[in-house]
Amino acid sequence: MPRRTHHNLQNAAPPRGNELAADTELSILRDVIRMLPTGVTVQDEQGHFLLVNDAAAAQLRMAGVEPAAPASRELDHRRKTGIEVLRTGRPAIAEECVASGHAKQVYLTTHRPVRIADRNLLLSSSADISEQKAVEDHLFRSAYYDELTDLPTRRVIEHRANALLKREEPHGRFALAFLDIDNFKHINDYYGHAIGDALLVEIARRLGLDLRESDMLSRISGDEFLLLLDPIQSEHEVSEYIRFLLERLRAPFFIDGSEIFASTSIGVSLYPEHGRSYDLLRQNADIAMYRVKNEGKGSAAFFDASMEREAQARMKVEQSLRLAILEKRFCCAFQAKVDIRTQDIKGIEALVRLRDDAGVIQAPDTFINLAVELGLIDELTHLVLAEIVKSIDLINETFGPGATISINVAAKQAGKPEFMRPFAAAIEATGYPERFMIEVTEDAFVTKTHFQDQILPIFRKIGVRISIDDFGIGYSSLSALADITADEIKIDRSFITDIHKRPRSQGILRAIESLSEALGMTVIAEGIETFEELAYLQAATKIRYAQGYYFSRPIFLEELKPAIPLASAARASPASRPPQENRPVYARGERYRR
């Protein structure tokens, strides 16, 4: 009996142990499912939740839904998805966005049909991919949207234009407008980059007003925008819209307490008249925009064939300029700065000239601006300095060893420490830096560049003097002179021409002269061409120095005979000069100015 009882107990124990183990495993499984970081739900065919773990419950409550409310509108999409999954028997994957106030979560949810205990059930699992989606969205916007203005980038508008070119409508027309903000660098320099960025945002906002859903505005670079107008009916329609756009942009911008005026130059190309590819349409709109820039800025132009010929000619000049710099085919002409009381030479200005492929001397107005635009002006300025150093003995013999030597530096260069510091070192290395005068336009002083506070002290330290060139035609006023540290001021020839006949110019001249005298700056009158202009300066002003064709045209050193130095000729009295009508006449395009 005892043995049989023991046997029965052994036979009876396993079932009770299996049940206990199963209950324990089931309890563990429930706890595991409940605590999974992934949301897990099980629903029946009517949408009732049979199982909801903690993560899924939190997700549902974030959406304002209780798991016991299957008919809630917030769950309609899931209910419909579940019905479709149970009907087809195929799993489905969907992204679900759940928002509560400012919080937003994105879940990747998998719905899978299962059959358990003869029931068709929907097993759903949701993984939080919010952080991954945020990274993806950031990368997407970085690639396809401008960070500052939130406008589409160039690749987006290019894709859109190419899609329009491939559409099946053979007679569809659209316009591509290239917009460039005028003098944006000056605005950046004067007001600072923070204001410049704010201005770009405001301009983008104005450009985007009244655009149709089918239009697109893109920022393609710093101050350049592309506008796609689709569809269009006629050139007149586009012209009217662009005219309205220009008027809107001419209104002042009020940014951080500053009132800023900014105009825009616009070039427009039309499909299919001006091209049948995006690249050609964009290029032609760009060409039309440059025509506007060259003719005064602040307006718009449609592309035409003559512009293409001009662009090709410009490209030819650009290639020639690059080759000329590579081959060092530049030379210097020198023009004297003369004491109008004693006829002594005070100094000379080095004026760069280009010899073309045929050996013909080209005036600087054919290449200087292009050199600045292409970033070649730095190398060109160093070439001028090298030419001076090479010719210093002949310069001394011709003009005198005490004559200062002026070199022109563009305002764009003057604000660049990476150019000006090495240039100052190169001047110091000549061994006679005190002979040099750097001529910069007033823009270099009055804009917020590094010139006044960082660059100028470097030149002062080595003895180089500073001259304000072309004064009176830039952005500054007379009051700006009070903050300028310069040795010399050159009054632009636009104030000097026929000065004896122009009372208003005479008044301006007296004001500049008085202020310059008070600030200890030497005044030089540029562009003296007639005896009457000289006589007025001698009789009615205290100005001592002048420069211009009346005294001498720009002279190449090889033209001079060392035995007859210009210094001697310049001291000759005006009475000994030939009458003006017998002197050679030089075209204004070949004047002494660079």
Coordinates of C-alpha atoms in Angstrom, one line a residue, residues 102-538:
H102 CA 3.5 70.1 -29.0
A103 CA 4.7 66.6 -28.6
K104 CA 4.9 64.4 -31.7
Q105 CA 5.8 60.7 -32.0
V106 CA 6.1 58.6 -35.1
Y107 CA 5.6 54.9 -35.0
L108 CA 6.3 52.2 -37.5
T109 CA 3.4 49.7 -37.1
T110 CA 3.2 46.2 -38.5
H111 CA -0.3 44.6 -38.7
R112 CA -0.3 40.8 -39.1
P113 CA -3.3 38.5 -39.3
V114 CA -3.2 35.5 -36.9
R115 CA -5.6 32.6 -36.1
I116 CA -5.7 31.5 -32.5
A117 CA -8.3 29.2 -30.9
D118 CA -10.3 29.3 -34.1
R119 CA -10.5 33.1 -34.1
N120 CA -9.2 35.5 -36.7
L121 CA -7.2 38.1 -34.8
L122 CA -5.1 41.1 -35.7
L123 CA -1.6 41.3 -34.1
S124 CA -0.1 44.7 -34.2
S125 CA 3.4 45.9 -33.1
S126 CA 4.6 49.6 -33.1
A127 CA 8.2 50.7 -32.8
D128 CA 9.0 54.4 -31.9
I129 CA 11.0 55.8 -34.9
S130 CA 10.6 59.5 -33.9
E131 CA 14.3 60.1 -33.5
Q132 CA 15.1 58.3 -36.8
K133 CA 12.4 60.3 -38.6
A134 CA 13.8 63.6 -37.2
V135 CA 17.2 62.8 -38.5
E136 CA 15.8 61.8 -41.9
D137 CA 13.7 65.0 -42.1
H138 CA 16.8 67.1 -41.2
L139 CA 18.9 65.4 -43.9
F140 CA 16.1 65.8 -46.4
R141 CA 15.6 69.5 -45.7
S142 CA 19.4 70.1 -45.7
A143 CA 19.6 68.5 -49.1
Y144 CA 16.5 70.0 -50.7
Y145 CA 15.7 73.2 -48.8
D146 CA 17.7 76.3 -48.0
E147 CA 18.4 76.6 -44.3
L148 CA 18.0 80.4 -44.1
T149 CA 14.9 81.1 -46.2
D150 CA 13.3 77.6 -46.2
L151 CA 13.0 77.8 -50.0
P152 CA 13.7 74.8 -52.2
T153 CA 17.3 74.4 -53.4
R154 CA 18.5 74.5 -57.0
R155 CA 18.2 70.8 -57.4
V156 CA 14.5 70.9 -56.5
I157 CA 13.6 73.6 -59.1
E158 CA 15.8 71.8 -61.7
H159 CA 13.9 68.6 -61.1
R160 CA 10.6 70.5 -61.3
A161 CA 11.6 72.2 -64.6
N162 CA 12.8 68.9 -66.1
A163 CA 9.4 67.3 -65.1
L164 CA 7.6 70.1 -67.0
L165 CA 9.9 69.6 -70.0
K166 CA 8.9 65.9 -70.1
R167 CA 5.1 66.4 -69.7
E168 CA 2.8 65.3 -72.5
E169 CA 1.3 68.7 -73.2
P170 CA 3.2 69.8 -76.3
H171 CA 2.0 73.4 -76.2
G172 CA 2.7 74.0 -72.4
R173 CA 4.7 77.2 -71.7
F174 CA 6.5 78.3 -68.6
A175 CA 9.0 81.1 -67.6
L176 CA 12.2 80.9 -65.7
A177 CA 13.4 84.1 -64.0
F178 CA 16.9 84.6 -62.6
L179 CA 16.9 87.2 -59.8
D180 CA 20.1 88.8 -58.3
I181 CA 20.1 91.4 -55.5
D182 CA 22.0 94.5 -56.5
N183 CA 25.0 95.6 -54.4
F184 CA 24.3 92.9 -51.8
K185 CA 28.0 92.7 -50.8
H186 CA 27.9 96.4 -50.0
I187 CA 24.8 95.8 -47.8
N188 CA 26.6 93.0 -46.1
D189 CA 29.7 95.0 -45.5
Y190 CA 27.9 98.1 -44.3
Y191 CA 25.2 96.6 -42.1
G192 CA 26.8 93.3 -41.2
H193 CA 26.0 89.7 -42.2
A194 CA 23.2 89.3 -39.6
I195 CA 21.3 92.1 -41.2
G196 CA 22.2 90.7 -44.7
D197 CA 20.7 87.3 -43.8
A198 CA 17.6 89.0 -42.4
L199 CA 17.2 90.9 -45.6
L200 CA 17.5 87.7 -47.7
V201 CA 14.7 86.2 -45.6
E202 CA 12.5 89.3 -46.1
I203 CA 13.2 89.4 -49.9
A204 CA 12.3 85.7 -50.1
R205 CA 9.1 86.4 -48.3
R206 CA 8.1 89.2 -50.7
L207 CA 9.0 87.1 -53.7
G208 CA 6.9 84.3 -52.5
L209 CA 3.7 86.4 -52.1
D210 CA 0.9 85.6 -54.5
L211 CA 2.7 82.6 -56.1
R212 CA 0.4 79.9 -57.4
E213 CA 0.8 76.3 -56.2
S214 CA 2.2 75.4 -59.6
D215 CA 4.9 78.1 -59.4
M216 CA 8.2 77.6 -57.5
L217 CA 10.7 80.0 -55.9
S218 CA 14.2 78.7 -55.1
R219 CA 17.3 80.3 -53.6
I220 CA 20.2 78.9 -55.6
S221 CA 23.1 80.8 -54.0
G222 CA 23.9 83.7 -51.6
D223 CA 21.9 86.5 -53.2
E224 CA 20.5 84.7 -56.3
F225 CA 17.0 83.3 -56.7
L226 CA 15.2 81.3 -59.4
L227 CA 11.5 81.8 -60.0
L228 CA 9.5 79.3 -62.2
L229 CA 6.2 80.5 -63.4
D230 CA 3.9 77.7 -64.8
P231 CA 1.8 77.9 -66.7
I232 CA 2.0 81.1 -68.7
Q233 CA -0.1 82.4 -71.6
S234 CA 2.1 85.2 -73.1
E235 CA 5.3 87.2 -72.6
H236 CA 3.1 90.2 -71.7
E237 CA 1.6 88.3 -68.8
V238 CA 5.1 87.5 -67.4
S239 CA 6.3 91.1 -68.1
E240 CA 3.4 92.5 -66.1
Y241 CA 4.0 90.1 -63.2
I242 CA 7.8 90.9 -63.1
R243 CA 7.1 94.6 -63.2
F244 CA 4.7 94.2 -60.2
L245 CA 7.4 92.2 -58.4
L246 CA 10.1 94.9 -59.0
E247 CA 7.8 97.5 -57.5
R248 CA 7.2 95.4 -54.4
L249 CA 11.0 94.9 -53.9
R250 CA 11.7 98.6 -54.2
A251 CA 9.8 99.3 -51.0
P252 CA 12.1 99.8 -48.1
F253 CA 12.9 96.9 -45.7
F254 CA 12.9 97.7 -41.9
I255 CA 15.3 95.4 -40.2
D256 CA 16.7 95.8 -36.7
G257 CA 16.1 99.5 -36.6
S258 CA 17.6 100.1 -40.1
E259 CA 15.8 101.2 -43.2
I260 CA 17.3 99.3 -46.1
F261 CA 16.6 99.8 -49.8
A262 CA 17.5 96.9 -52.0
S263 CA 16.8 96.6 -55.7
T264 CA 16.9 93.4 -57.8
S265 CA 18.0 92.7 -61.4
I266 CA 15.9 90.1 -63.2
G267 CA 16.5 88.1 -66.4
V268 CA 13.8 86.0 -67.9
S269 CA 13.7 83.1 -70.4
L270 CA 10.6 81.5 -71.8
Y271 CA 10.0 77.9 -72.8
P272 CA 10.1 76.9 -75.6
E273 CA 11.2 80.2 -77.3
H274 CA 14.5 80.5 -75.4
G275 CA 15.5 76.9 -74.9
R276 CA 14.2 73.4 -74.6
S277 CA 16.3 72.3 -71.7
Y278 CA 16.6 73.5 -68.2
D279 CA 20.3 74.2 -68.5
L280 CA 19.8 76.4 -71.6
L281 CA 16.8 78.2 -70.1
R282 CA 18.7 78.9 -66.9
Q283 CA 21.8 80.1 -68.8
N284 CA 19.8 82.4 -71.0
A285 CA 17.9 83.9 -68.0
D286 CA 21.3 84.4 -66.4
I287 CA 22.6 86.2 -69.5
A288 CA 19.5 88.5 -69.6
M289 CA 20.1 89.3 -65.9
Y290 CA 23.7 90.4 -66.6
R291 CA 22.5 92.7 -69.4
V292 CA 20.3 94.4 -66.7
K293 CA 23.3 94.6 -64.4
N294 CA 25.5 96.2 -67.1
E295 CA 22.8 98.7 -68.0
G296 CA 22.1 100.1 -64.5
K297 CA 20.5 97.4 -62.4
G298 CA 17.1 97.3 -60.7
S299 CA 15.0 96.3 -63.7
A300 CA 14.2 93.2 -65.8
A301 CA 14.9 92.0 -69.3
F302 CA 13.8 89.1 -71.5
F303 CA 16.5 87.0 -73.2
D304 CA 17.2 87.7 -76.9
A305 CA 19.9 86.4 -79.3
S306 CA 22.0 89.6 -79.1
M307 CA 22.6 88.8 -75.5
E308 CA 24.1 85.5 -76.3
R309 CA 26.6 87.1 -78.7
E310 CA 27.5 89.6 -75.9
A311 CA 28.0 86.7 -73.5
Q312 CA 30.3 84.9 -75.9
A313 CA 32.3 88.0 -76.4
R314 CA 32.6 88.4 -72.6
M315 CA 33.7 84.8 -72.3
K316 CA 36.4 85.5 -74.9
V317 CA 37.6 88.5 -72.9
E318 CA 37.6 86.4 -69.7
Q319 CA 39.7 83.7 -71.4
S320 CA 42.1 86.3 -72.7
L321 CA 42.4 87.9 -69.3
R322 CA 43.3 84.6 -67.6
L323 CA 45.8 83.8 -70.3
A324 CA 47.3 87.4 -70.0
I325 CA 47.8 87.0 -66.3
L326 CA 49.4 83.6 -66.8
E327 CA 51.7 85.0 -69.4
K328 CA 52.2 88.3 -67.5
R329 CA 51.3 90.4 -70.5
F330 CA 50.5 93.4 -68.3
C331 CA 52.5 96.6 -68.2
C332 CA 52.3 99.9 -66.3
A333 CA 51.8 103.4 -67.4
F334 CA 52.6 106.3 -65.0
Q335 CA 50.8 109.6 -64.6
A336 CA 52.3 112.4 -62.6
K337 CA 50.7 114.2 -59.6
V338 CA 51.8 117.8 -60.1
D339 CA 52.1 120.8 -57.8
I340 CA 50.0 123.4 -59.6
R341 CA 51.8 126.3 -58.0
T342 CA 55.4 125.2 -58.7
Q343 CA 54.9 122.6 -61.4
D344 CA 57.0 120.1 -59.4
I345 CA 56.1 116.5 -59.5
K346 CA 54.7 115.3 -56.1
G347 CA 54.2 111.7 -57.1
I348 CA 53.1 109.3 -59.8
E349 CA 50.2 106.8 -60.1
A350 CA 50.8 103.4 -61.6
L351 CA 48.1 102.5 -64.1
V352 CA 47.8 98.9 -65.3
R353 CA 47.4 98.2 -69.0
L354 CA 46.9 95.0 -70.9
R355 CA 48.7 94.0 -74.2
D356 CA 46.4 91.8 -76.2
D357 CA 47.4 89.0 -78.5
A358 CA 48.2 91.4 -81.3
G359 CA 50.3 93.6 -78.9
V360 CA 47.7 96.4 -78.8
I361 CA 47.4 98.2 -75.5
Q362 CA 43.9 97.8 -73.9
A363 CA 42.4 100.4 -71.7
P364 CA 41.6 99.2 -68.1
D365 CA 37.9 99.7 -68.4
T366 CA 37.9 96.6 -70.7
F367 CA 39.3 94.2 -68.0
I368 CA 39.5 95.7 -64.5
N369 CA 35.9 95.1 -63.5
L370 CA 36.0 91.6 -65.0
A371 CA 39.3 90.9 -63.1
V372 CA 37.6 91.9 -59.8
E373 CA 34.5 89.8 -60.6
L374 CA 36.6 86.7 -61.5
G375 CA 38.8 87.0 -58.5
L376 CA 41.9 87.7 -60.6
I377 CA 42.5 91.2 -59.3
D378 CA 44.8 90.1 -56.4
E379 CA 47.3 88.5 -58.8
L380 CA 47.1 91.5 -61.1
T381 CA 47.9 93.9 -58.2
H382 CA 51.0 91.9 -57.3
L383 CA 52.0 92.1 -61.0
V384 CA 51.8 95.9 -60.9
L385 CA 54.0 96.0 -57.8
A386 CA 56.5 93.7 -59.5
E387 CA 56.6 96.0 -62.5
I388 CA 57.3 99.0 -60.3
V389 CA 60.1 97.3 -58.5
K390 CA 61.7 96.2 -61.8
S391 CA 61.5 99.7 -63.2
I392 CA 62.4 101.7 -60.1
D393 CA 65.7 103.0 -61.4
L394 CA 64.0 104.4 -64.5
I395 CA 61.1 105.8 -62.4
N396 CA 63.6 107.6 -60.2
E397 CA 65.5 109.0 -63.2
T398 CA 62.3 110.1 -64.9
F399 CA 60.1 111.4 -62.1
G400 CA 62.6 112.0 -59.3
P401 CA 63.7 109.8 -56.4
G402 CA 61.3 111.7 -54.0
A403 CA 58.1 111.0 -56.0
T404 CA 55.6 108.9 -54.2
I405 CA 54.3 105.8 -56.1
S406 CA 50.5 105.2 -55.9
I407 CA 49.0 101.7 -56.5
N408 CA 45.3 101.3 -56.9
V409 CA 43.6 98.6 -54.7
A410 CA 40.0 97.7 -55.2
A411 CA 37.5 98.1 -52.3
K412 CA 36.9 94.4 -52.5
Q413 CA 40.6 93.7 -51.9
A414 CA 40.9 96.3 -49.2
G415 CA 38.5 94.5 -46.9
K416 CA 40.3 91.1 -47.3
P417 CA 43.1 90.6 -44.7
E418 CA 44.2 87.4 -46.5
F419 CA 45.2 89.6 -49.5
M420 CA 46.2 92.9 -47.8
R421 CA 48.6 91.4 -45.2
P422 CA 50.8 89.6 -47.8
F423 CA 50.6 92.7 -50.1
A424 CA 51.9 94.9 -47.2
A425 CA 54.7 92.4 -46.7
A426 CA 55.6 92.5 -50.4
I427 CA 55.7 96.3 -50.3
E428 CA 57.9 96.2 -47.2
A429 CA 60.2 93.7 -48.9
T430 CA 61.0 96.3 -51.7
G431 CA 63.1 98.2 -49.2
Y432 CA 61.4 101.5 -49.7
P433 CA 57.8 101.1 -48.4
E434 CA 57.7 104.9 -47.5
R435 CA 57.6 105.7 -51.2
F436 CA 54.3 103.9 -51.7
M437 CA 50.7 105.3 -51.5
I438 CA 47.7 102.9 -51.6
E439 CA 44.7 104.3 -53.4
V440 CA 41.3 102.9 -52.3
T441 CA 37.8 104.2 -53.0
E442 CA 35.8 105.6 -50.1
D443 CA 33.7 102.3 -49.9
A444 CA 36.7 100.6 -48.2
F445 CA 36.4 103.1 -45.3
V446 CA 32.7 103.5 -44.7
T447 CA 31.6 99.9 -45.1
K448 CA 32.0 97.5 -42.2
T449 CA 35.1 95.8 -43.5
H450 CA 38.4 95.1 -41.8
F451 CA 40.3 97.9 -43.6
Q452 CA 40.0 100.8 -41.1
D453 CA 40.7 98.9 -37.9
Q454 CA 42.9 95.9 -39.0
I455 CA 44.5 96.6 -42.3
L456 CA 45.3 100.3 -42.1
P457 CA 47.6 100.0 -39.0
I458 CA 49.7 97.4 -40.9
F459 CA 50.5 99.9 -43.7
R460 CA 51.0 102.8 -41.2
K461 CA 53.6 100.7 -39.4
I462 CA 55.7 100.2 -42.5
G463 CA 55.3 103.8 -43.7
V464 CA 52.9 103.3 -46.5
R465 CA 50.4 106.2 -47.0
I466 CA 46.7 106.0 -47.9
S467 CA 44.7 107.9 -50.5
I468 CA 41.0 108.1 -51.0
D469 CA 40.4 107.7 -54.7
D470 CA 37.4 109.0 -56.7
F471 CA 36.0 110.8 -53.7
G472 CA 32.5 112.1 -54.1
I473 CA 30.9 109.3 -56.2
G474 CA 30.7 106.5 -53.7
Y475 CA 28.4 105.9 -50.8
S476 CA 29.8 108.2 -48.1
S477 CA 29.0 111.7 -47.2
L478 CA 31.3 114.6 -46.1
S479 CA 30.6 113.7 -42.5
A480 CA 32.1 110.3 -43.1
L481 CA 35.5 112.0 -43.6
A482 CA 35.7 112.7 -39.9
D483 CA 36.1 109.0 -39.2
I484 CA 38.6 108.3 -42.0
T485 CA 42.3 108.0 -41.4
A486 CA 43.9 108.9 -44.7
D487 CA 46.7 111.1 -46.0
E488 CA 45.3 112.2 -49.3
I489 CA 41.9 112.7 -50.9
K490 CA 41.5 112.7 -54.6
I491 CA 38.4 114.6 -55.8
D492 CA 36.8 112.8 -58.7
R493 CA 37.0 114.5 -62.1
S494 CA 33.2 114.7 -62.4
F495 CA 33.5 117.6 -60.0
I496 CA 36.5 119.2 -61.8
T497 CA 35.3 119.1 -65.4
D498 CA 34.3 122.7 -66.4
I499 CA 34.6 123.7 -62.7
H500 CA 34.9 127.4 -63.8
K501 CA 31.4 127.2 -65.2
R502 CA 29.6 125.3 -62.4
P503 CA 28.8 127.2 -59.2
R504 CA 27.3 124.1 -57.5
S505 CA 30.5 122.1 -58.1
Q506 CA 32.5 125.0 -56.9
G507 CA 30.6 125.0 -53.6
I508 CA 31.1 121.2 -53.1
L509 CA 34.8 121.6 -53.9
R510 CA 35.2 124.3 -51.2
A511 CA 33.4 122.2 -48.7
I512 CA 35.6 119.2 -49.4
E513 CA 38.7 121.4 -49.4
S514 CA 37.9 122.9 -46.0
L515 CA 37.1 119.7 -44.3
S516 CA 40.2 117.9 -45.7
E517 CA 42.3 120.8 -44.5
A518 CA 40.9 120.6 -41.0
L519 CA 41.6 116.8 -41.0
G520 CA 45.1 117.2 -42.3
M521 CA 44.6 115.5 -45.6
T522 CA 46.2 116.6 -48.9
V523 CA 43.7 117.3 -51.6
I524 CA 44.4 116.3 -55.3
A525 CA 42.1 117.4 -58.1
E526 CA 41.8 114.5 -60.7
G527 CA 41.3 114.9 -64.4
I528 CA 42.5 118.4 -65.2
E529 CA 42.3 118.7 -69.0
T530 CA 42.0 122.4 -69.7
F531 CA 43.8 125.6 -68.8
E532 CA 40.5 127.1 -67.6
E533 CA 40.1 124.3 -65.0
L534 CA 43.7 124.8 -63.8
A535 CA 43.3 128.6 -63.7
Y536 CA 40.2 128.3 -61.5
L537 CA 41.9 126.0 -59.1
Q538 CA 44.9 128.3 -58.8

